[in-house]
Each structure stands twice: as structure tokens, then as C-alpha cells.
Amino acid sequence: MAVDPSVTPLYIDGEWHESEGDEAIPVINPTTEETIAEVPSATDEELKRATAAARAAQDDWAARPAKERGDLLREVADVIEAQADDLAETLVAEQGKTISIAKYEIEASADIARYNAEWDRRIEGDVVPGSTRRQEIDLLRKPYGVVAGIIPWNFPISVFVRKFAPALVAGNTAVIKPSELTPLTTLALMDVIQRELDLPDGVLNVVTGGGRVGAGLVKDEAVDYVTMTGNVDTGKAIMRDAADDLTQVALELGGKAPAIVTADADIDSAVEHIVGSRTINAGQVCTCVERIYVHEDVSAEFESEFVDAMADVEFGDPMADPDMGPQISQGELDKTHAAIEGALEQGAEVATGGIDIEDPPAESGYWVQPTVLTNVDQSMDVIHDEVFGPVAPIVEVESVEQAVEYANDSRYGLSSYVFSNSYSDAMQIVHDLDFGETFVNGSGGAQQGHHIGWNESGLGGEDGKHGAFKYTQLKSVYHNFD
Ligand code: NAD
């Protein structure tokens, strides 16, 4: 395993520090259930040191030529690629995703760094006409100052880069807290950056710990902007904590993505995309299809193909590169099982999968099998609550209008999917869905797009121009030169 044991877990002001706290958090390999490392929970005093270091470094960092900040991110992309194999192995060990998806996440992390580097000389403001004689108004884009980044466990390295890259290129400094379940890939990348790049002290800091440490960052007066990815309840707690100082928050939260399959959809293609989306990373992605609305004219054909394809999904040791690895933890496995049990109690039926696994890949490991639920209706909890596991409920609908009505009947509003070969149906659905992103006849986002949750799925938006500019605040300057 590629974790460097010499790395101690708090990276503050350009140096690794042993924590003075006495709380050790075990990091458990979800495939073997073995403890592979322990990280500390940063003390309040250590948090203060990290945010103070970021504060002290910020003026100089923002004053540097923008290209210098972009160049650092280009170098970050290079070192990620150079260390890709080691980072991918660490990622598999702590998170349980398959080795090919881990490699994809590492590649994506380099891409995120390089993409954000390109904003270095493109964070442009505006010059607008004044309202008196010989007046000009400049709208400047300035950094917020110190950004706190709080990361979930499902994409530990790509979300790490997704937080610090746009923050740093805009002239902010950052303190990042990985999830307590998956801190090792973040620490491994931080270690490589520190050893190989000329990163000024204090510009990027990493502290480990759980919710207490995250809340401590949010409440810290030195923090100007909090960007968090995680679940809805945590997001709401962060917003409440941030209210005391009116700290700006960006919250990228959970989802309950619907997939609508219309009467004239290409069924083979819809099945392929939905199976891929529901089972990638063992169903633990905020954009995963979580409920399927299929038109009654094609529901029998869709269901039969979909059930077969889900039954064919292989799961097992993620280093052997099957389609799926285990769930991240016993807690997440229990939640997925509870969602299946609850659906069955409410009248759903298992078409494939279910809780009991006939031939589990190994005695240890948090295994869940791909599961399709039929006889599902819109009132059931499995249609409304996020299920972070490979469980796919199918609901038959009579019309496009009913599909949209059901899809929008949700407190979430992140990703959504349409499979249709009717131009007018697809356009109607795209415009009527109350979701921040809609994929038509496909799946998978891009750095230059924009990933944004509506409704309770968040308050923020990442990627692309609009994501990059979120790390800047406008300043108006009135020039009077008469
Ligand atoms: P989580 O909310 O449990 O934890 C996320 C982070 O918040 C962790 O680092 C955790 O330590 C920290 N935290 C916990 N309590 C806190 C508090 N009171 N104050 C500050 N920080 C606190 O989420 P998770 O289980 O790690 O991640 C899964 C969730 O993330 C799912 O709901 C998923 O849909 C969502 N997610 C969303 C996106 C997106 O882009 N919208 C991407 C990935 C994951």
C-alpha cells in the first residue's frame, strides 16, 4: 500500500505537525475491514494555527502575478500524474472504489488542477460607464481571503483538488479538511506537493478530524468562505454555524437523481447508462440515477433488459477491477440495507439482488449487491430518500407529464437524466425538470460545464467559469476624474 508512514497528519504553514490532541481516528479498508492507519482529530488550537497561517499568507499570495498561481496548479497536475499509480492504490485501500475508477479519479484530479490553472489570466472584471461627467466604474474580482474546504469520502482526492484549485488561482489561501473516513489520499497528495513544488508556506493547509473539526473551521473568524461537499443535514448545520459571522457558504449536497425513459427511447442505450450510473463507485455518487420512471409502452422491455444487466454487474476485490467494490463502511451498508428493507415493507419486490448475498466475494468487506426493486410507487420512501448504494427502483408512468411531475416531487434537485429519441419530449422534459443539471441520452459531467444542486441539493455550484468565479467577490471602484 502506498501510504507514506512518515507523513504525520496535520499540514500547517508549510510543515507537517504531530497533533497534540489525543483522539485517534481509525481509517478502515472497506474491503478487508482492517485498520490501515490512524489520524488525529486536530485540536481547536491547531485549527487556529492553520487558519492564522492561511490568513498570514494570503496578501502575498494574492499580490503575485496571476500566472504564477496558475503555474503552481499546472505543476500540481504534473505531480498528480507522476504519482498516479501510488495515489490510486491508496485511494482503493481507503475508499474501496475499483482500481480503474480510482485511476480515473486521479486523472480527473489532474484535469481539475489544469483546467482551473487556465483561469489565472481570465478572471476578468468589468468596466462600466459612470453616471456623472467623467466618471468610470470598475468592477474588480477580488479573492475572499481564507477558504475552508470540507470534503466527503466518496471522491477524496478529486474533491480536494476541486476545492483548492479554484480557490488558490483566484488568490485565496485554503485550509482543507478531508473526511475522517478517507484522509489518506489527501495527505499523500499534500505530501507530494510539499516535497516537489515550491508552494509558499500557509497557502494550502490540511487538518484531519470529523464533524467537530469541520464545525471549528466554519466558526473560525479567520475563515471568509466555506465550501463543503456532503449531505443535506451537514450542509444545514454548516449554514447555521456560518450565520454567526455571515461567512459565505457554498454547499454541494446530496441528490436523488431521476431517469426518465420515454416511449421511443433507445432502450439498450438507456439501460447501459443507467446501470453504469447506478453502480459506479458502488452507487456512492451524488449524480447516480436513484429512481427510474419508464413509460408503460416500453416498461416490460426496459425492465427485463435492466434486471439482466444489473444481475451481471460483478462486485468484489476492487484491486481485481470488477464493476464494483464494497460500500465505504458498515454504517453506509446498514443504511442501504435499511432502504431495501423499508421498500419491501412498503410493498416493493426484489427483481434481482436484495440483502442476502449467496456467494459473497470474501468473508470481510462491506458488500452490497446490485438490486432492482419493482412494484414501486411514488409514495414510497425509497423514491424520496437518498440511497447511497446500488439500489434501483422502477416506477411505470403513463405520460411524459406524469414522469416530470414525479421527478420534481423531491426535496433534492441535483442531477437528472432523460432518455428519449423524441426531440419535443426531450426538450419539454429538460425545461420542466427542477434540477441543476440534466443529462440527455448520456451521463457524466465535464470540468468546463457546471455542477449545481437546486432546492435542498445545495447552495453553490462548481466547475466551469461560474464555479471558478464563485471564489471571487466583486468590488466596485468609482473613478471621478473631471
Ligand atoms: P457528510 O455530510 O457526512 O460529511 C461531509 C464532510 O462534512 C466530512 O468531512 C465531515 O467530517 C464534515 N462534517 C460533518 N459534520 C460537520 C459539521 N457539523 N460541520 C462541519 N463539517 C462537518 O457527507 P459524506 O457522508 O462524507 O458524503 C456523502 C454525501 O455527500 C452524500 O449525501 C452525497 O450525495 C454528497 N455529495 C455531494 C456531491 C455534490 O457535488 N453535490 C458530491 C459528492 C458527495
Coordinates of C-alpha atoms and ligand atoms in Angstrom, one line a residue:
M1 CA 0.0 0.0 0.0
A2 CA 1.3 3.4 -1.0
V3 CA 0.7 5.5 2.1
D4 CA 3.9 7.1 3.4
P5 CA 4.0 6.2 7.1
S6 CA 6.5 9.1 7.7
V7 CA 3.7 11.6 7.0
T8 CA 2.2 13.0 10.1
P9 CA -1.3 14.2 9.7
L10 CA -1.5 18.0 10.1
Y11 CA 0.0 20.2 7.4
I12 CA 0.1 23.7 8.7
D13 CA 2.1 26.7 7.5
G14 CA 4.4 24.6 5.2
E15 CA 5.2 21.9 7.7
W16 CA 3.9 18.5 9.0
H17 CA 3.0 18.6 12.6
E18 CA 2.3 15.8 15.1
S19 CA -1.1 16.7 16.6
E20 CA -1.2 17.4 20.4
G21 CA -4.7 16.0 20.6
D22 CA -5.3 12.6 22.0
E23 CA -8.2 11.5 19.7
A24 CA -7.1 8.9 17.1
I25 CA -9.5 8.2 14.2
P26 CA -9.0 4.7 12.6
V27 CA -9.0 4.6 8.8
I28 CA -10.6 1.3 7.8
N29 CA -10.1 -0.5 4.5
P30 CA -13.7 -1.3 3.4
T31 CA -12.6 -4.4 1.5
T32 CA -10.7 -6.1 4.4
E33 CA -12.2 -4.2 7.3
E34 CA -8.7 -3.8 8.6
T35 CA -7.5 -0.6 10.2
I36 CA -4.8 0.7 7.8
A37 CA -3.9 4.0 9.5
E38 CA -4.9 6.3 12.3
V39 CA -5.2 10.1 12.0
P40 CA -5.8 12.6 14.8
S41 CA -8.6 15.0 15.3
A42 CA -7.0 18.4 15.2
T43 CA -7.3 20.4 18.4
D44 CA -9.0 23.8 18.4
E45 CA -5.6 25.4 18.9
E46 CA -4.2 23.6 15.9
L47 CA -7.2 24.7 13.8
K48 CA -6.5 28.3 14.8
R49 CA -2.9 27.9 13.8
A50 CA -3.9 26.6 10.4
T51 CA -6.4 29.4 9.7
A52 CA -3.9 32.0 11.0
A53 CA -1.2 30.6 8.7
A54 CA -3.6 30.9 5.8
R55 CA -4.5 34.4 6.8
A56 CA -0.9 35.5 7.1
A57 CA 0.0 34.0 3.6
Q58 CA -3.0 35.4 1.8
D59 CA -2.0 39.0 0.9
D60 CA 1.3 38.0 -0.6
W61 CA -0.3 35.1 -2.5
A62 CA -3.0 37.4 -4.0
A63 CA -0.4 40.0 -4.9
R64 CA 1.6 37.6 -7.0
P65 CA 1.1 37.7 -10.8
A66 CA -1.9 35.5 -11.6
K67 CA 0.2 33.4 -13.9
E68 CA 2.4 32.4 -11.0
R69 CA -0.6 31.0 -9.2
G70 CA -1.7 29.2 -12.4
D71 CA 1.8 27.7 -12.9
L72 CA 1.7 26.2 -9.4
L73 CA -1.6 24.4 -10.3
R74 CA -0.1 23.2 -13.6
E75 CA 2.7 21.7 -11.6
V76 CA 0.2 20.1 -9.2
A77 CA -1.4 18.4 -12.2
D78 CA 2.1 17.1 -13.3
V79 CA 2.9 15.7 -9.9
I80 CA -0.6 14.0 -9.6
E81 CA 0.1 12.3 -13.0
A82 CA 3.6 11.3 -11.9
Q83 CA 2.3 9.7 -8.7
A84 CA -0.9 8.3 -10.3
D85 CA -0.3 4.6 -9.5
D86 CA 0.6 5.2 -5.8
L87 CA -2.3 7.6 -5.3
A88 CA -4.7 5.2 -7.0
E89 CA -3.7 2.3 -4.7
T90 CA -4.1 4.5 -1.6
L91 CA -7.5 5.5 -2.8
V92 CA -8.6 1.9 -3.4
A93 CA -7.3 1.0 0.1
E94 CA -9.2 3.7 2.0
Q95 CA -12.3 4.1 -0.2
G96 CA -12.9 0.7 -1.9
K97 CA -13.5 2.0 -5.4
T98 CA -12.3 -0.2 -8.2
I99 CA -8.7 0.4 -9.4
S100 CA -9.9 1.6 -12.8
I101 CA -12.3 4.1 -11.2
A102 CA -9.5 5.2 -8.8
K103 CA -7.2 5.8 -11.8
Y104 CA -10.0 7.8 -13.5
E105 CA -10.4 9.9 -10.3
I106 CA -6.7 10.6 -10.2
E107 CA -6.7 11.6 -13.9
A108 CA -9.7 13.8 -13.3
S109 CA -7.9 15.4 -10.4
A110 CA -5.0 16.4 -12.7
D111 CA -7.5 17.7 -15.2
I112 CA -9.3 19.8 -12.5
A113 CA -5.9 21.4 -11.5
R114 CA -5.0 22.1 -15.1
Y115 CA -8.5 23.4 -16.0
N116 CA -8.5 25.8 -13.1
A117 CA -5.0 27.0 -13.8
E118 CA -6.4 28.3 -17.1
W119 CA -8.4 30.9 -15.2
D120 CA -5.2 32.6 -14.0
R121 CA -5.3 35.3 -16.6
R122 CA -9.0 35.1 -17.3
I123 CA -10.6 36.2 -14.0
E124 CA -11.8 39.4 -15.6
G125 CA -13.9 42.2 -14.1
D126 CA -15.9 44.8 -15.9
V127 CA -15.6 48.5 -16.7
V128 CA -19.0 50.2 -16.9
P129 CA -20.0 53.8 -17.7
G130 CA -20.4 56.2 -14.8
S131 CA -23.4 58.3 -14.1
T132 CA -21.7 61.7 -13.8
R133 CA -19.4 63.6 -16.1
R134 CA -16.0 61.9 -16.5
Q135 CA -16.8 59.0 -14.2
E136 CA -15.8 55.4 -14.7
I137 CA -16.9 52.4 -12.7
D138 CA -14.7 49.3 -12.4
L139 CA -15.9 46.1 -11.0
L140 CA -12.9 44.1 -9.8
R141 CA -12.9 40.4 -8.9
K142 CA -11.1 40.0 -5.6
P143 CA -10.5 36.8 -3.6
Y144 CA -12.5 36.3 -0.4
G145 CA -9.4 35.6 1.7
V146 CA -9.2 32.3 3.6
V147 CA -11.3 29.4 2.2
A148 CA -12.2 26.4 4.3
G149 CA -12.8 23.3 2.2
I150 CA -14.7 20.4 3.8
I151 CA -14.6 17.1 1.8
P152 CA -16.8 13.9 1.7
W153 CA -15.4 10.4 1.5
N154 CA -16.7 9.4 -1.9
F155 CA -14.2 11.4 -4.0
P156 CA -11.4 12.2 -1.6
I157 CA -8.8 13.4 -4.0
S158 CA -10.8 15.0 -6.8
V159 CA -13.0 17.0 -4.4
F160 CA -9.8 18.1 -2.6
V161 CA -8.4 19.5 -5.8
R162 CA -11.9 20.8 -6.8
K163 CA -11.8 22.9 -3.7
F164 CA -8.3 24.2 -3.5
A165 CA -7.6 24.7 -7.3
P166 CA -10.2 27.4 -8.0
A167 CA -9.6 28.9 -4.5
L168 CA -5.9 29.3 -5.0
V169 CA -5.9 30.5 -8.6
A170 CA -8.3 33.4 -7.6
G171 CA -5.8 34.5 -4.9
N172 CA -7.4 32.9 -1.8
T173 CA -5.5 30.6 0.6
A174 CA -7.0 27.5 2.0
V175 CA -7.4 25.1 4.9
I176 CA -8.9 21.8 3.8
K177 CA -10.4 19.0 5.9
P178 CA -10.8 15.6 4.3
S179 CA -13.4 13.2 5.5
E180 CA -12.5 11.2 8.6
L181 CA -13.2 8.0 6.6
T182 CA -10.8 8.8 3.8
P183 CA -8.0 11.2 4.8
L184 CA -5.0 9.3 3.3
T185 CA -5.1 10.2 -0.4
T186 CA -5.5 13.8 0.5
L187 CA -2.5 13.6 2.8
A188 CA -0.5 11.7 0.2
L189 CA -1.1 14.3 -2.4
M190 CA -0.3 17.1 0.1
D191 CA 3.0 15.3 0.9
V192 CA 3.9 15.1 -2.8
I193 CA 3.1 18.8 -3.3
Q194 CA 5.2 19.8 -0.3
R195 CA 8.2 17.7 -1.4
E196 CA 8.2 18.5 -5.1
L197 CA 6.7 22.0 -5.5
D198 CA 7.7 25.5 -4.3
L199 CA 4.4 26.1 -2.5
P200 CA 4.7 29.2 -0.2
D201 CA 4.1 28.4 3.5
G202 CA 0.5 28.8 4.6
V203 CA -1.1 28.9 1.2
L204 CA -2.5 25.4 1.5
N205 CA -3.1 23.6 4.8
V206 CA -4.7 20.3 5.6
V207 CA -6.2 19.3 9.0
T208 CA -7.8 16.0 9.8
G209 CA -10.7 15.1 12.0
G210 CA -14.5 14.7 11.9
G211 CA -17.5 16.9 12.3
R212 CA -16.1 18.8 15.3
V213 CA -13.1 19.9 13.3
G214 CA -15.3 20.8 10.3
A215 CA -17.6 22.9 12.6
G216 CA -14.5 24.5 14.2
L217 CA -13.3 25.7 10.8
V218 CA -16.8 27.1 9.9
K219 CA -16.9 29.0 13.2
D220 CA -13.3 30.3 12.9
E221 CA -13.3 34.1 12.5
A222 CA -10.3 34.0 10.2
V223 CA -12.3 32.0 7.6
D224 CA -14.0 34.1 4.9
Y225 CA -15.6 31.4 2.7
V226 CA -16.7 27.8 3.4
T227 CA -17.1 25.3 0.6
M228 CA -18.4 22.0 1.7
T229 CA -19.5 18.8 -0.2
G230 CA -21.6 16.4 1.8
N231 CA -25.1 15.5 2.9
V232 CA -28.0 17.9 3.3
D233 CA -28.2 17.8 7.1
T234 CA -24.5 18.6 7.5
G235 CA -24.9 21.4 5.0
K236 CA -27.8 22.9 7.0
A237 CA -25.7 22.7 10.2
I238 CA -22.8 24.5 8.5
M239 CA -25.1 27.2 7.3
R240 CA -26.4 27.7 10.8
D241 CA -22.8 27.9 12.2
A242 CA -21.7 30.3 9.4
A243 CA -24.6 32.6 10.1
D244 CA -22.9 34.0 13.3
D245 CA -20.2 35.7 11.3
L246 CA -22.2 35.8 8.0
T247 CA -19.5 33.8 6.4
Q248 CA -20.1 33.0 2.8
V249 CA -21.0 29.3 2.2
A250 CA -21.1 27.1 -0.9
L251 CA -22.8 23.8 -0.2
E252 CA -22.7 20.9 -2.7
L253 CA -25.1 18.4 -1.2
G254 CA -26.9 15.1 -1.8
G255 CA -29.2 14.1 -4.7
K256 CA -32.0 11.8 -5.7
A257 CA -31.5 11.7 -9.5
P258 CA -34.5 10.6 -11.6
A259 CA -34.0 9.0 -15.0
I260 CA -37.0 9.4 -17.4
V261 CA -37.2 6.8 -20.2
T262 CA -39.8 7.8 -22.8
A263 CA -41.7 5.5 -25.1
D264 CA -39.3 6.0 -28.0
A265 CA -36.1 5.8 -26.1
D266 CA -33.2 3.7 -27.3
I267 CA -33.7 1.1 -24.6
D268 CA -30.2 -0.6 -24.9
S269 CA -28.5 2.7 -24.5
A270 CA -30.7 3.8 -21.6
V271 CA -30.1 0.5 -19.8
E272 CA -26.3 0.8 -20.3
H273 CA -26.2 4.4 -19.0
I274 CA -28.5 3.8 -16.0
V275 CA -26.7 0.6 -14.9
G276 CA -23.4 2.5 -15.2
S277 CA -24.7 5.4 -13.3
R278 CA -26.3 3.4 -10.5
T279 CA -23.4 1.1 -9.9
I280 CA -20.3 3.3 -10.3
N281 CA -18.4 3.6 -7.1
A282 CA -20.9 1.1 -5.6
G283 CA -23.7 3.6 -6.1
Q284 CA -22.0 6.1 -3.9
V285 CA -22.0 9.2 -6.2
C286 CA -24.3 12.3 -5.8
T287 CA -25.2 12.1 -9.5
C288 CA -26.1 8.4 -9.5
V289 CA -29.5 7.5 -11.0
E290 CA -31.7 6.7 -7.9
R291 CA -35.1 6.2 -9.4
I292 CA -36.3 5.3 -12.9
Y293 CA -39.6 6.5 -14.5
V294 CA -40.3 4.4 -17.6
H295 CA -43.2 4.8 -20.0
E296 CA -45.7 2.0 -19.8
D297 CA -45.3 1.2 -23.6
V298 CA -41.7 0.2 -23.0
S299 CA -41.6 -0.7 -19.4
A300 CA -41.7 -4.5 -19.9
E301 CA -38.8 -4.4 -22.4
F302 CA -36.8 -2.0 -20.3
E303 CA -37.3 -3.9 -17.0
S304 CA -36.3 -7.2 -18.5
E305 CA -33.1 -5.8 -20.0
F306 CA -32.3 -3.7 -17.0
V307 CA -32.7 -6.5 -14.5
D308 CA -30.4 -8.8 -16.5
A309 CA -27.8 -6.1 -16.8
M310 CA -27.9 -5.3 -13.1
A311 CA -27.6 -9.0 -12.3
D312 CA -24.5 -9.2 -14.5
V313 CA -22.7 -6.4 -12.5
E314 CA -19.6 -8.0 -10.9
F315 CA -18.5 -7.0 -7.4
G316 CA -15.5 -8.0 -5.4
D317 CA -11.9 -7.1 -4.6
P318 CA -11.6 -3.6 -6.1
M319 CA -7.9 -4.2 -6.9
A320 CA -9.0 -7.0 -9.2
D321 CA -11.1 -4.4 -11.1
P322 CA -14.6 -5.8 -11.1
D323 CA -17.5 -3.4 -11.9
M324 CA -18.0 -2.5 -8.2
G325 CA -16.2 -2.7 -4.9
P326 CA -17.7 -2.6 -1.4
Q327 CA -19.5 0.2 0.4
I328 CA -17.4 2.6 2.3
S329 CA -18.4 1.5 5.9
Q330 CA -20.6 -0.7 8.0
G331 CA -22.7 2.4 8.6
E332 CA -23.3 3.0 4.9
L333 CA -24.0 -0.7 4.3
D334 CA -26.6 -0.7 7.1
K335 CA -28.3 2.4 5.5
T336 CA -28.5 0.7 2.1
H337 CA -29.9 -2.5 3.7
A338 CA -32.5 -0.4 5.7
A339 CA -33.6 1.3 2.4
I340 CA -34.2 -2.1 0.8
E341 CA -36.0 -3.4 3.8
G342 CA -38.2 -0.3 4.1
A343 CA -39.1 -0.6 0.4
L344 CA -40.1 -4.3 0.8
E345 CA -42.2 -3.4 3.9
Q346 CA -44.0 -0.8 1.8
G347 CA -44.8 -3.3 -0.9
A348 CA -41.9 -3.3 -3.3
E349 CA -40.5 -6.5 -4.8
V350 CA -36.9 -7.5 -5.4
A351 CA -36.4 -8.3 -9.2
T352 CA -32.7 -9.0 -8.7
G353 CA -30.2 -8.6 -5.8
G354 CA -31.6 -8.0 -2.3
I355 CA -29.9 -8.1 1.1
D356 CA -28.7 -11.7 1.3
I357 CA -25.7 -12.4 -0.9
E358 CA -25.5 -16.1 -1.9
D359 CA -21.8 -16.1 -2.6
P360 CA -20.1 -13.1 -1.1
P361 CA -16.7 -12.2 -2.6
A362 CA -14.9 -12.6 0.8
E363 CA -15.8 -13.0 4.4
S364 CA -14.8 -9.5 5.2
G365 CA -15.9 -6.4 3.3
Y366 CA -19.0 -4.2 3.3
W367 CA -20.6 -5.9 0.3
V368 CA -23.9 -5.0 -1.2
Q369 CA -25.3 -6.5 -4.4
P370 CA -26.9 -4.6 -7.3
T371 CA -30.6 -4.6 -6.5
V372 CA -33.6 -3.7 -8.7
L373 CA -36.9 -3.0 -7.0
T374 CA -40.2 -3.3 -8.9
N375 CA -43.8 -2.8 -7.8
V376 CA -42.7 0.6 -6.6
D377 CA -44.9 3.6 -6.4
Q378 CA -44.2 7.3 -5.9
S379 CA -45.3 7.3 -2.2
M380 CA -42.5 5.0 -1.0
D381 CA -39.5 6.3 1.0
V382 CA -37.1 4.6 -1.5
I383 CA -38.3 7.2 -4.0
H384 CA -37.7 10.2 -1.8
D385 CA -34.6 9.5 0.4
E386 CA -31.1 9.4 -0.9
V387 CA -29.8 5.8 -1.2
F388 CA -26.0 5.7 -1.4
G389 CA -25.8 2.2 -2.8
P390 CA -26.7 0.3 -6.0
V391 CA -30.4 0.1 -5.5
A392 CA -32.7 1.0 -8.4
P393 CA -36.4 1.3 -8.0
I394 CA -38.5 1.3 -11.2
V395 CA -41.8 3.1 -11.5
E396 CA -44.1 2.8 -14.6
V397 CA -45.6 6.1 -15.8
E398 CA -48.4 6.9 -18.3
S399 CA -47.0 10.0 -19.9
V400 CA -44.1 12.5 -20.1
E401 CA -46.1 14.9 -17.9
Q402 CA -46.5 12.2 -15.1
A403 CA -42.8 11.4 -15.3
V404 CA -41.9 15.1 -14.8
E405 CA -44.4 15.5 -12.0
Y406 CA -43.0 12.5 -10.2
A407 CA -39.4 13.5 -10.9
N408 CA -40.0 17.0 -9.5
D409 CA -41.7 15.6 -6.4
S410 CA -38.5 15.7 -4.4
R411 CA -36.6 17.9 -1.9
Y412 CA -33.5 17.3 -4.0
G413 CA -32.5 19.0 -7.2
L414 CA -29.1 18.0 -8.4
S415 CA -28.7 15.6 -11.4
S416 CA -31.4 14.3 -13.7
Y417 CA -31.5 12.1 -16.8
V418 CA -33.7 11.8 -19.9
F419 CA -33.6 9.0 -22.4
S420 CA -35.7 9.9 -25.4
N421 CA -35.4 10.0 -29.2
S422 CA -38.3 12.4 -29.4
Y423 CA -36.9 16.0 -29.8
S424 CA -40.1 17.6 -28.5
D425 CA -40.4 15.2 -25.5
A426 CA -36.7 15.6 -24.6
M427 CA -36.9 19.4 -24.8
Q428 CA -40.1 19.6 -22.8
I429 CA -38.6 17.4 -20.1
V430 CA -35.3 19.3 -20.0
H431 CA -37.2 22.6 -19.5
D432 CA -39.7 21.3 -17.0
L433 CA -37.3 19.4 -14.7
D434 CA -36.4 21.4 -11.5
F435 CA -32.8 20.2 -11.3
G436 CA -29.5 21.9 -11.6
E437 CA -28.2 19.5 -14.3
T438 CA -29.9 17.3 -16.8
F439 CA -28.1 14.7 -19.0
V440 CA -29.9 13.8 -22.2
N441 CA -29.2 10.4 -23.7
G442 CA -26.0 10.1 -21.8
S443 CA -24.2 10.5 -18.4
G444 CA -21.1 12.1 -17.0
G445 CA -20.2 15.8 -16.4
A446 CA -17.2 17.9 -17.6
Q447 CA -14.9 20.4 -15.9
Q448 CA -16.0 23.2 -18.3
G449 CA -19.7 22.6 -17.6
H450 CA -21.3 23.5 -14.2
H451 CA -22.3 21.1 -11.4
I452 CA -25.0 22.7 -9.3
G453 CA -27.7 21.5 -6.9
W454 CA -31.1 23.2 -6.7
N455 CA -33.5 23.0 -3.9
E456 CA -32.0 21.1 -0.9
S457 CA -29.2 19.7 -3.0
G458 CA -27.2 22.8 -2.3
L459 CA -26.2 26.4 -2.5
G460 CA -23.2 26.7 -4.6
G461 CA -22.2 25.3 -7.9
E462 CA -18.8 24.0 -9.0
D463 CA -16.8 23.7 -12.2
G464 CA -16.6 25.9 -15.3
K465 CA -16.5 29.7 -15.4
H466 CA -19.3 30.1 -12.9
G467 CA -17.6 27.7 -10.5
A468 CA -14.3 29.5 -10.7
F469 CA -15.8 32.9 -10.3
K470 CA -17.6 31.8 -7.1
Y471 CA -14.2 32.1 -5.3
T472 CA -14.1 35.8 -6.0
Q473 CA -16.2 38.7 -4.7
L474 CA -16.9 41.9 -6.6
K475 CA -15.5 45.2 -5.6
S476 CA -16.8 48.4 -7.2
V477 CA -14.5 51.3 -7.7
Y478 CA -15.8 54.7 -8.8
H479 CA -13.2 56.8 -10.6
N480 CA -14.1 60.5 -10.8
F481 CA -11.6 62.4 -12.9
D482 CA -13.3 65.6 -14.0
Ligands
NAD1 P1 -21.1 14.2 5.4 O1 -22.0 15.4 5.3 O2 -21.4 13.2 6.5 O3 -19.6 14.7 5.6 C1 -19.0 15.6 4.7 C2 -17.9 16.3 5.5 O4 -18.5 17.2 6.4 C3 -16.9 15.4 6.2 O5 -15.6 16.0 6.1 C4 -17.4 15.6 7.7 O6 -16.4 15.4 8.6 C5 -17.8 17.0 7.7 N1 -18.8 17.4 8.8 C6 -19.6 16.6 9.4 N2 -20.3 17.3 10.3 C7 -19.9 18.6 10.2 C8 -20.3 19.8 10.8 N3 -21.3 19.8 11.8 N4 -19.7 20.9 10.5 C9 -18.7 20.9 9.5 N5 -18.3 19.8 8.9 C10 -18.9 18.6 9.2 O7 -21.2 13.6 4.0 P2 -20.4 12.2 3.5 O8 -21.2 11.1 4.0 O9 -19.0 12.4 3.7 O10 -20.7 12.3 1.9 C11 -21.8 11.8 1.3 C12 -22.8 12.9 0.9 O11 -22.1 13.8 0.1 C13 -23.9 12.4 0.1 O12 -25.1 13.0 0.5 C14 -23.6 12.8 -1.3 O13 -24.7 12.9 -2.2 C15 -22.9 14.1 -1.1 N6 -22.1 14.5 -2.2 C16 -22.4 15.6 -3.0 C17 -21.7 16.0 -4.0 C18 -22.0 17.2 -4.9 O14 -21.2 17.6 -5.7 N7 -23.2 17.7 -4.8 C19 -20.5 15.3 -4.3 C20 -20.1 14.2 -3.5 C21 -20.9 13.8 -2.4

